[in-house]
Tab-separated table of N, CA and C in Angstrom:
chain	number	residue	atom	x	y	z
A	1	MET	N	49.587	119.654	170.945
A	1	MET	CA	49.879	118.673	169.964
A	1	MET	C	51.186	119.038	169.264
A	2	THR	N	52.019	118.121	169.130
A	2	THR	CA	53.288	118.344	168.452
A	2	THR	C	53.256	117.665	167.088
A	3	GLN	N	53.896	118.346	166.120
A	3	GLN	CA	53.957	117.753	164.780
A	3	GLN	C	55.219	116.903	164.677
A	4	ASN	N	55.045	115.768	164.083
A	4	ASN	CA	56.193	114.900	163.890
A	4	ASN	C	56.969	115.337	162.658
A	5	TYR	N	58.289	115.251	162.723
A	5	TYR	CA	59.155	115.614	161.589
A	5	TYR	C	59.143	114.458	160.603
A	6	THR	N	58.757	114.711	159.371
A	6	THR	CA	58.639	113.646	158.370
A	6	THR	C	59.831	113.609	157.412
A	7	GLY	N	60.807	114.504	157.562
A	7	GLY	CA	61.976	114.524	156.694
A	7	GLY	C	61.801	115.455	155.492
A	8	MET	N	60.625	115.984	155.255
A	8	MET	CA	60.372	116.898	154.139
A	8	MET	C	60.608	118.323	154.622
A	9	ARG	N	61.374	119.102	153.829
A	9	ARG	CA	61.621	120.496	154.179
A	9	ARG	C	60.796	121.381	153.274
A	10	LYS	N	60.499	122.562	153.740
A	10	LYS	CA	59.816	123.546	152.935
A	10	LYS	C	60.808	124.671	152.662
A	11	GLY	N	61.039	125.012	151.362
A	11	GLY	CA	61.924	126.118	151.018
A	11	GLY	C	63.367	125.662	150.873
A	12	ILE	N	64.248	126.662	150.719
A	12	ILE	CA	65.675	126.383	150.558
A	12	ILE	C	66.444	127.095	151.641
A	13	SER	N	67.621	126.598	151.903
A	13	SER	CA	68.439	127.210	152.942
A	13	SER	C	69.232	128.373	152.357
A	14	LEU	N	69.791	129.176	153.227
A	14	LEU	CA	70.579	130.329	152.821
A	14	LEU	C	71.828	129.890	152.056
A	15	VAL	N	72.442	128.804	152.463
A	15	VAL	CA	73.642	128.303	151.792
A	15	VAL	C	73.311	127.887	150.359
A	16	GLU	N	72.197	127.201	150.148
A	16	GLU	CA	71.800	126.810	148.799
A	16	GLU	C	71.526	128.029	147.923
A	17	MET	N	70.911	129.048	148.485
A	17	MET	CA	70.626	130.250	147.717
A	17	MET	C	71.917	130.974	147.326
A	18	ILE	N	72.897	131.052	148.223
A	18	ILE	CA	74.180	131.700	147.924
A	18	ILE	C	74.910	130.934	146.823
A	19	ILE	N	74.885	129.611	146.879
A	19	ILE	CA	75.532	128.796	145.841
A	19	ILE	C	74.870	129.046	144.483
A	20	ALA	N	73.551	129.128	144.454
A	20	ALA	CA	72.835	129.379	143.200
A	20	ALA	C	73.181	130.756	142.632
A	21	VAL	N	73.271	131.777	143.479
A	21	VAL	CA	73.614	133.128	143.022
A	21	VAL	C	75.038	133.148	142.467
A	22	ILE	N	75.962	132.481	143.122
A	22	ILE	CA	77.350	132.428	142.642
A	22	ILE	C	77.418	131.716	141.288
A	23	LEU	N	76.695	130.618	141.115
A	23	LEU	CA	76.686	129.895	139.832
A	23	LEU	C	76.094	130.755	138.710
A	24	PHE	N	74.978	131.437	138.989
A	24	PHE	CA	74.397	132.316	137.964
A	24	PHE	C	75.332	133.462	137.615
A	25	GLY	N	76.026	134.000	138.609
A	25	GLY	CA	76.998	135.067	138.346
A	25	GLY	C	78.149	134.582	137.478
A	26	ALA	N	78.659	133.392	137.754
A	26	ALA	CA	79.754	132.843	136.964
A	26	ALA	C	79.315	132.598	135.519
A	27	LEU	N	78.113	132.087	135.335
A	27	LEU	CA	77.599	131.879	133.974
A	27	LEU	C	77.428	133.203	133.236
A	28	ALA	N	76.981	134.232	133.930
A	28	ALA	CA	76.818	135.540	133.292
A	28	ALA	C	78.162	136.109	132.863
A	29	VAL	N	79.181	135.981	133.711
A	29	VAL	CA	80.517	136.488	133.366
A	29	VAL	C	81.074	135.744	132.150
A	30	ILE	N	80.932	134.438	132.122
A	30	ILE	CA	81.420	133.648	130.989
A	30	ILE	C	80.661	134.025	129.714
A	31	GLY	N	79.357	134.191	129.825
A	31	GLY	CA	78.555	134.580	128.665
A	31	GLY	C	78.944	135.940	128.119
A	32	LEU	N	79.199	136.913	128.984
A	32	LEU	CA	79.607	138.243	128.531
A	32	LEU	C	80.985	138.216	127.885
A	33	LYS	N	81.861	137.370	128.417
A	33	LYS	CA	83.208	137.294	127.854
A	33	LYS	C	83.168	136.817	126.412
A	34	TYR	N	82.356	135.798	126.129
A	34	TYR	CA	82.305	135.242	124.780
A	34	TYR	C	81.414	136.044	123.829
A	35	SER	N	80.533	136.869	124.353
A	35	SER	CA	79.688	137.676	123.473
A	35	SER	C	80.194	139.100	123.346
A	36	LYS	N	81.376	139.392	123.845
A	36	LYS	CA	81.918	140.750	123.812
A	36	LYS	C	82.060	141.270	122.391
A	37	SER	N	82.497	140.434	121.456
A	37	SER	CA	82.680	140.894	120.081
A	37	SER	C	81.346	141.221	119.422
A	38	TYR	N	80.260	140.608	119.860
A	38	TYR	CA	78.953	140.932	119.298
A	38	TYR	C	78.408	142.232	119.875
A	39	ILE	N	78.772	142.537	121.084
A	39	ILE	CA	78.301	143.765	121.722
A	39	ILE	C	79.069	144.974	121.202
A	40	ASN	N	80.316	144.793	120.796
A	40	ASN	CA	81.160	145.892	120.337
A	40	ASN	C	80.729	146.322	118.938
A	41	THR	N	79.711	147.166	118.858
A	41	THR	CA	79.175	147.567	117.558
A	41	THR	C	80.125	148.485	116.809
A	42	GLU	N	80.970	149.219	117.511
A	42	GLU	CA	81.937	150.089	116.843
A	42	GLU	C	82.893	149.261	115.986
A	43	LEU	N	83.389	148.171	116.547
A	43	LEU	CA	84.289	147.295	115.796
A	43	LEU	C	83.559	146.659	114.618
A	44	GLN	N	82.328	146.228	114.823
A	44	GLN	CA	81.558	145.615	113.745
A	44	GLN	C	81.309	146.622	112.618
A	45	ALA	N	81.062	147.875	112.973
A	45	ALA	CA	80.855	148.909	111.948
A	45	ALA	C	82.130	149.140	111.156
A	46	MET	N	83.284	149.134	111.817
A	46	MET	CA	84.549	149.307	111.111
A	46	MET	C	84.826	148.135	110.178
A	47	LYS	N	84.510	146.938	110.618
A	47	LYS	CA	84.688	145.773	109.760
A	47	LYS	C	83.775	145.859	108.541
A	48	ALA	N	82.568	146.356	108.731
A	48	ALA	CA	81.640	146.504	107.606
A	48	ALA	C	82.157	147.528	106.606
A	49	ARG	N	82.708	148.650	107.106
A	49	ARG	CA	83.257	149.659	106.201
A	49	ARG	C	84.463	149.108	105.439
A	50	SER	N	85.289	148.309	106.101
A	50	SER	CA	86.429	147.696	105.417
A	50	SER	C	85.961	146.729	104.338
A	51	ALA	N	84.929	145.958	104.635
A	51	ALA	CA	84.386	145.034	103.643
A	51	ALA	C	83.786	145.795	102.465
A	52	ALA	N	83.131	146.930	102.749
A	52	ALA	CA	82.565	147.744	101.671
A	52	ALA	C	83.672	148.313	100.788
A	53	ALA	N	84.761	148.756	101.399
A	53	ALA	CA	85.888	149.280	100.622
A	53	ALA	C	86.508	148.189	99.757
A	54	ALA	N	86.627	146.985	100.287
A	54	ALA	CA	87.179	145.874	99.511
A	54	ALA	C	86.271	145.539	98.324
A	55	GLU	N	84.967	145.564	98.545
A	55	GLU	CA	84.019	145.298	97.452
A	55	GLU	C	84.100	146.384	96.391
A	56	GLN	N	84.209	147.637	96.819
A	56	GLN	CA	84.336	148.732	95.861
A	56	GLN	C	85.625	148.602	95.054
A	57	ALA	N	86.696	148.208	95.697
A	57	ALA	CA	87.965	148.026	94.991
A	57	ALA	C	87.848	146.916	93.952
A	58	ALA	N	87.135	145.848	94.285
A	58	ALA	CA	86.940	144.758	93.330
A	58	ALA	C	86.124	145.233	92.133
A	59	GLN	N	85.100	146.058	92.388
A	59	GLN	CA	84.292	146.592	91.290
A	59	GLN	C	85.128	147.495	90.384
A	60	LEU	N	85.958	148.342	90.986
A	60	LEU	CA	86.809	149.229	90.194
A	60	LEU	C	87.812	148.437	89.365
A	61	THR	N	88.370	147.385	89.937
A	61	THR	CA	89.329	146.561	89.211
A	61	THR	C	88.667	145.890	88.012
A	62	ALA	N	87.477	145.346	88.209
A	62	ALA	CA	86.757	144.709	87.104
A	62	ALA	C	86.410	145.740	86.029
A	63	ALA	N	85.976	146.917	86.439
A	63	ALA	CA	85.638	147.964	85.466
A	63	ALA	C	86.876	148.411	84.704
A	64	TYR	N	88.010	148.482	85.381
A	64	TYR	CA	89.254	148.873	84.712
A	64	TYR	C	89.637	147.851	83.642
A	65	LYS	N	89.499	146.574	83.958
A	65	LYS	CA	89.836	145.529	82.986
A	65	LYS	C	88.946	145.634	81.747
A	66	ILE	N	87.653	145.863	81.955
A	66	ILE	CA	86.729	146.015	80.822
A	66	ILE	C	87.094	147.247	80.001
A	67	TYR	N	87.366	148.366	80.686
A	67	TYR	CA	87.719	149.606	79.982
A	67	TYR	C	88.980	149.414	79.150
A	68	LYS	N	89.972	148.754	79.731
A	68	LYS	CA	91.242	148.571	79.019
A	68	LYS	C	91.055	147.701	77.770
A	69	LEU	N	90.201	146.669	77.865
A	69	LEU	CA	89.942	145.820	76.703
A	69	LEU	C	89.234	146.589	75.587
A	70	GLU	N	88.286	147.447	75.968
A	70	GLU	CA	87.478	148.120	74.966
A	70	GLU	C	88.083	149.427	74.463
A	71	TYR	N	88.726	150.192	75.354
A	71	TYR	CA	89.132	151.550	74.989
A	71	TYR	C	90.630	151.810	75.133
A	72	GLY	N	91.381	150.911	75.684
A	72	GLY	CA	92.811	151.141	75.880
A	72	GLY	C	93.097	151.675	77.273
A	73	GLU	N	94.156	152.458	77.374
A	73	GLU	CA	94.606	152.939	78.682
A	73	GLU	C	93.615	153.923	79.309
A	74	LEU	N	93.466	153.810	80.604
A	74	LEU	CA	92.611	154.706	81.375
A	74	LEU	C	93.414	155.945	81.750
A	75	THR	N	92.831	157.108	81.591
A	75	THR	CA	93.550	158.342	81.934
A	75	THR	C	93.093	158.927	83.255
A	76	ALA	N	91.846	158.694	83.636
A	76	ALA	CA	91.320	159.196	84.914
A	76	ALA	C	90.225	158.255	85.386
A	77	ILE	N	89.986	158.244	86.677
A	77	ILE	CA	88.973	157.344	87.221
A	77	ILE	C	87.582	157.702	86.713
A	78	THR	N	87.364	158.963	86.369
A	78	THR	CA	86.053	159.384	85.875
A	78	THR	C	85.754	158.836	84.485
A	79	ASP	N	86.772	158.323	83.785
A	79	ASP	CA	86.538	157.714	82.475
A	79	ASP	C	85.637	156.485	82.572
A	80	LEU	N	85.586	155.859	83.719
A	80	LEU	CA	84.790	154.644	83.874
A	80	LEU	C	83.299	154.911	83.771
A	81	ASN	N	82.865	156.131	84.068
A	81	ASN	CA	81.436	156.432	83.953
A	81	ASN	C	81.182	157.695	83.130
A	82	SER	N	82.035	157.942	82.152
A	82	SER	CA	81.797	159.089	81.277
A	82	SER	C	80.642	158.773	80.334
A	83	SER	N	80.100	159.784	79.698
A	83	SER	CA	78.923	159.589	78.844
A	83	SER	C	79.236	158.726	77.624
A	84	SER	N	80.498	158.658	77.216
A	84	SER	CA	80.821	157.863	76.026
A	84	SER	C	81.082	156.395	76.348
A	85	THR	N	81.535	156.078	77.563
A	85	THR	CA	81.876	154.689	77.871
A	85	THR	C	80.832	154.002	78.747
A	86	MET	N	80.463	154.591	79.852
A	86	MET	CA	79.495	154.032	80.805
A	86	MET	C	79.818	152.597	81.216
A	87	ILE	N	81.077	152.351	81.574
A	87	ILE	CA	81.454	151.043	82.119
A	87	ILE	C	80.798	150.858	83.486
A	88	MET	N	80.810	151.908	84.299
A	88	MET	CA	80.144	151.888	85.602
A	88	MET	C	79.091	152.990	85.600
A	89	THR	N	77.994	152.749	86.293
A	89	THR	CA	76.967	153.792	86.374
A	89	THR	C	77.396	154.929	87.287
A	90	GLY	N	78.321	154.661	88.186
A	90	GLY	CA	78.841	155.686	89.076
A	90	GLY	C	80.102	155.200	89.751
A	91	ILE	N	80.988	156.118	90.059
A	91	ILE	CA	82.207	155.760	90.778
A	91	ILE	C	81.833	155.473	92.232
A	92	PRO	N	82.350	154.401	92.827
A	92	PRO	CA	82.050	154.135	94.241
A	92	PRO	C	82.402	155.335	95.115
A	93	VAL	N	81.530	155.629	96.046
A	93	VAL	CA	81.724	156.799	96.899
A	93	VAL	C	82.799	156.513	97.933
A	94	ASP	N	83.463	157.574	98.367
A	94	ASP	CA	84.460	157.396	99.408
A	94	ASP	C	83.759	157.178	100.738
A	95	ILE	N	84.381	156.405	101.579
A	95	ILE	CA	83.848	156.133	102.914
A	95	ILE	C	84.504	157.149	103.835
A	96	THR	N	83.753	158.156	104.226
A	96	THR	CA	84.339	159.329	104.881
A	96	THR	C	85.017	158.997	106.200
A	97	GLU	N	84.553	157.987	106.901
A	97	GLU	CA	85.187	157.641	108.176
A	97	GLU	C	86.565	157.035	107.980
A	98	MET	N	86.874	156.576	106.769
A	98	MET	CA	88.106	155.860	106.545
A	98	MET	C	89.119	156.652	105.727
A	99	THR	N	88.693	157.705	105.076
A	99	THR	CA	89.600	158.431	104.207
A	99	THR	C	89.153	159.876	104.055
A	100	THR	N	90.061	160.719	103.689
A	100	THR	CA	89.709	162.112	103.424
A	100	THR	C	89.743	162.422	101.941
A	101	SER	N	90.407	161.596	101.160
A	101	SER	CA	90.574	161.913	99.740
A	101	SER	C	89.700	161.080	98.817
A	102	GLY	N	89.104	160.002	99.273
A	102	GLY	CA	88.286	159.167	98.402
A	102	GLY	C	89.134	158.329	97.462
A	103	TRP	N	88.497	157.785	96.434
A	103	TRP	CA	89.197	156.939	95.484
A	103	TRP	C	90.077	157.792	94.592
A	104	ASP	N	91.246	157.277	94.241
A	104	ASP	CA	92.193	157.982	93.394
A	104	ASP	C	92.728	156.990	92.371
A	105	PHE	N	93.048	157.473	91.201
A	105	PHE	CA	93.626	156.618	90.167
A	105	PHE	C	95.036	157.102	89.885
A	106	ASN	N	96.018	156.247	90.092
A	106	ASN	CA	97.405	156.589	89.787
A	106	ASN	C	97.807	155.873	88.511
A	107	ALA	N	98.216	156.653	87.516
A	107	ALA	CA	98.592	156.059	86.233
A	107	ALA	C	99.916	155.324	86.331
A	108	SER	N	100.756	155.680	87.262
A	108	SER	CA	102.020	154.963	87.422
A	108	SER	C	102.426	154.972	88.881
A	109	ILE	N	103.130	153.945	89.263
A	109	ILE	CA	103.654	153.843	90.621
A	109	ILE	C	105.163	153.739	90.520
A	110	ASP	N	105.861	154.651	91.156
A	110	ASP	CA	107.336	154.666	91.137
A	110	ASP	C	107.896	154.649	89.714
A	111	GLY	N	107.261	155.383	88.811
A	111	GLY	CA	107.764	155.477	87.447
A	111	GLY	C	107.432	154.289	86.580
A	112	GLY	N	106.823	153.256	87.125
A	112	GLY	CA	106.482	152.081	86.339
A	112	GLY	C	105.159	152.264	85.626
A	113	SER	N	104.678	151.218	85.003
A	113	SER	CA	103.436	151.317	84.258
A	113	SER	C	102.275	150.629	84.983
A	114	LEU	N	102.412	150.409	86.272
A	114	LEU	CA	101.349	149.760	87.024
A	114	LEU	C	100.193	150.727	87.251
A	115	LYS	N	98.985	150.211	87.194
A	115	LYS	CA	97.795	151.011	87.471
A	115	LYS	C	97.334	150.688	88.886
A	116	ALA	N	96.826	151.687	89.571
A	116	ALA	CA	96.392	151.447	90.950
A	116	ALA	C	95.216	152.334	91.297
A	117	PHE	N	94.247	151.765	91.974
A	117	PHE	CA	93.175	152.537	92.590
A	117	PHE	C	93.517	152.608	94.067
A	118	ILE	N	93.568	153.792	94.603
A	118	ILE	CA	94.030	153.964	95.983
A	118	ILE	C	92.930	154.613	96.806
A	119	MET	N	92.676	154.049	97.966
A	119	MET	CA	91.789	154.665	98.936
A	119	MET	C	92.451	154.494	100.287
A	120	PRO	N	93.209	155.488	100.749
A	120	PRO	CA	93.903	155.320	102.022
A	120	PRO	C	92.912	155.157	103.174
A	121	LEU	N	93.160	154.178	104.010
A	121	LEU	CA	92.293	153.903	105.143
A	121	LEU	C	92.936	154.418	106.418
A	122	ASP	N	92.333	155.419	107.008
A	122	ASP	CA	92.824	155.982	108.264
A	122	ASP	C	94.329	156.227	108.170
A	123	ALA	N	94.717	157.055	107.216
A	123	ALA	CA	96.134	157.268	106.931
A	123	ALA	C	96.918	157.731	108.155
A	124	ASN	N	96.267	158.458	109.042
A	124	ASN	CA	96.952	158.942	110.245
A	124	ASN	C	96.942	157.909	111.362
A	125	LYS	N	96.216	156.829	111.170
A	125	LYS	CA	96.042	155.778	112.181
A	125	LYS	C	95.759	156.405	113.535
A	126	THR	N	94.629	157.116	113.593
A	126	THR	CA	94.254	157.816	114.813
A	126	THR	C	93.905	156.855	115.941
A	127	SER	N	93.495	155.645	115.600
A	127	SER	CA	93.180	154.663	116.627
A	127	SER	C	94.453	153.914	117.011
A	128	THR	N	94.657	153.723	118.295
A	128	THR	CA	95.879	153.055	118.746
A	128	THR	C	95.691	151.551	118.914
A	129	SER	N	94.470	151.104	118.990
A	129	SER	CA	94.210	149.681	119.205
A	129	SER	C	94.230	148.943	117.877
A	130	ASP	N	94.966	147.837	117.805
A	130	ASP	CA	94.979	147.043	116.586
A	130	ASP	C	93.591	146.471	116.305
A	131	GLU	N	92.807	146.223	117.358
A	131	GLU	CA	91.460	145.698	117.166
A	131	GLU	C	90.584	146.735	116.478
A	132	GLN	N	90.803	148.008	116.804
A	132	GLN	CA	89.973	149.067	116.244
A	132	GLN	C	90.444	149.504	114.865
A	133	TYR	N	91.683	149.241	114.499
A	133	TYR	CA	92.233	149.695	113.213
A	133	TYR	C	92.031	148.589	112.188
A	134	CYS	N	91.072	148.767	111.331
A	134	CYS	CA	90.723	147.727	110.370
A	134	CYS	C	91.246	148.126	108.996
A	135	ALA	N	92.500	147.941	108.747
A	135	ALA	CA	93.075	148.235	107.440
A	135	ALA	C	92.894	147.037	106.539
A	136	LEU	N	92.919	147.276	105.247
A	136	LEU	CA	92.779	146.172	104.306
A	136	LEU	C	94.085	145.461	104.131
């Protein structure tokens, strides 16, 4: 007895399977390309440290303005949390991956009367990639 061909196939051909594998591979490559910045946790950590430094600088600036209104000129950064003033409960900590000296208060810049809080970020610029160097 012979079976008649009804036009219905069972399974897929080798050519169809190769086309499907190539399409899935192309989608995976495109997906990895666009999600690369999410996978790069080192860069995300550096961006977070830069954002933390910017927030700390904003807090120090606000505390300096309050101190100057209430007590006059600031002589040292530790004046912001001394026992007599308590403008801040604590000086923001230095971010060790970004600096070796921590926060510094300069009473004058180039002989002028400008006040500045300085936290050098990777002063030696040890990283050569602009993507990896997250300066403020």
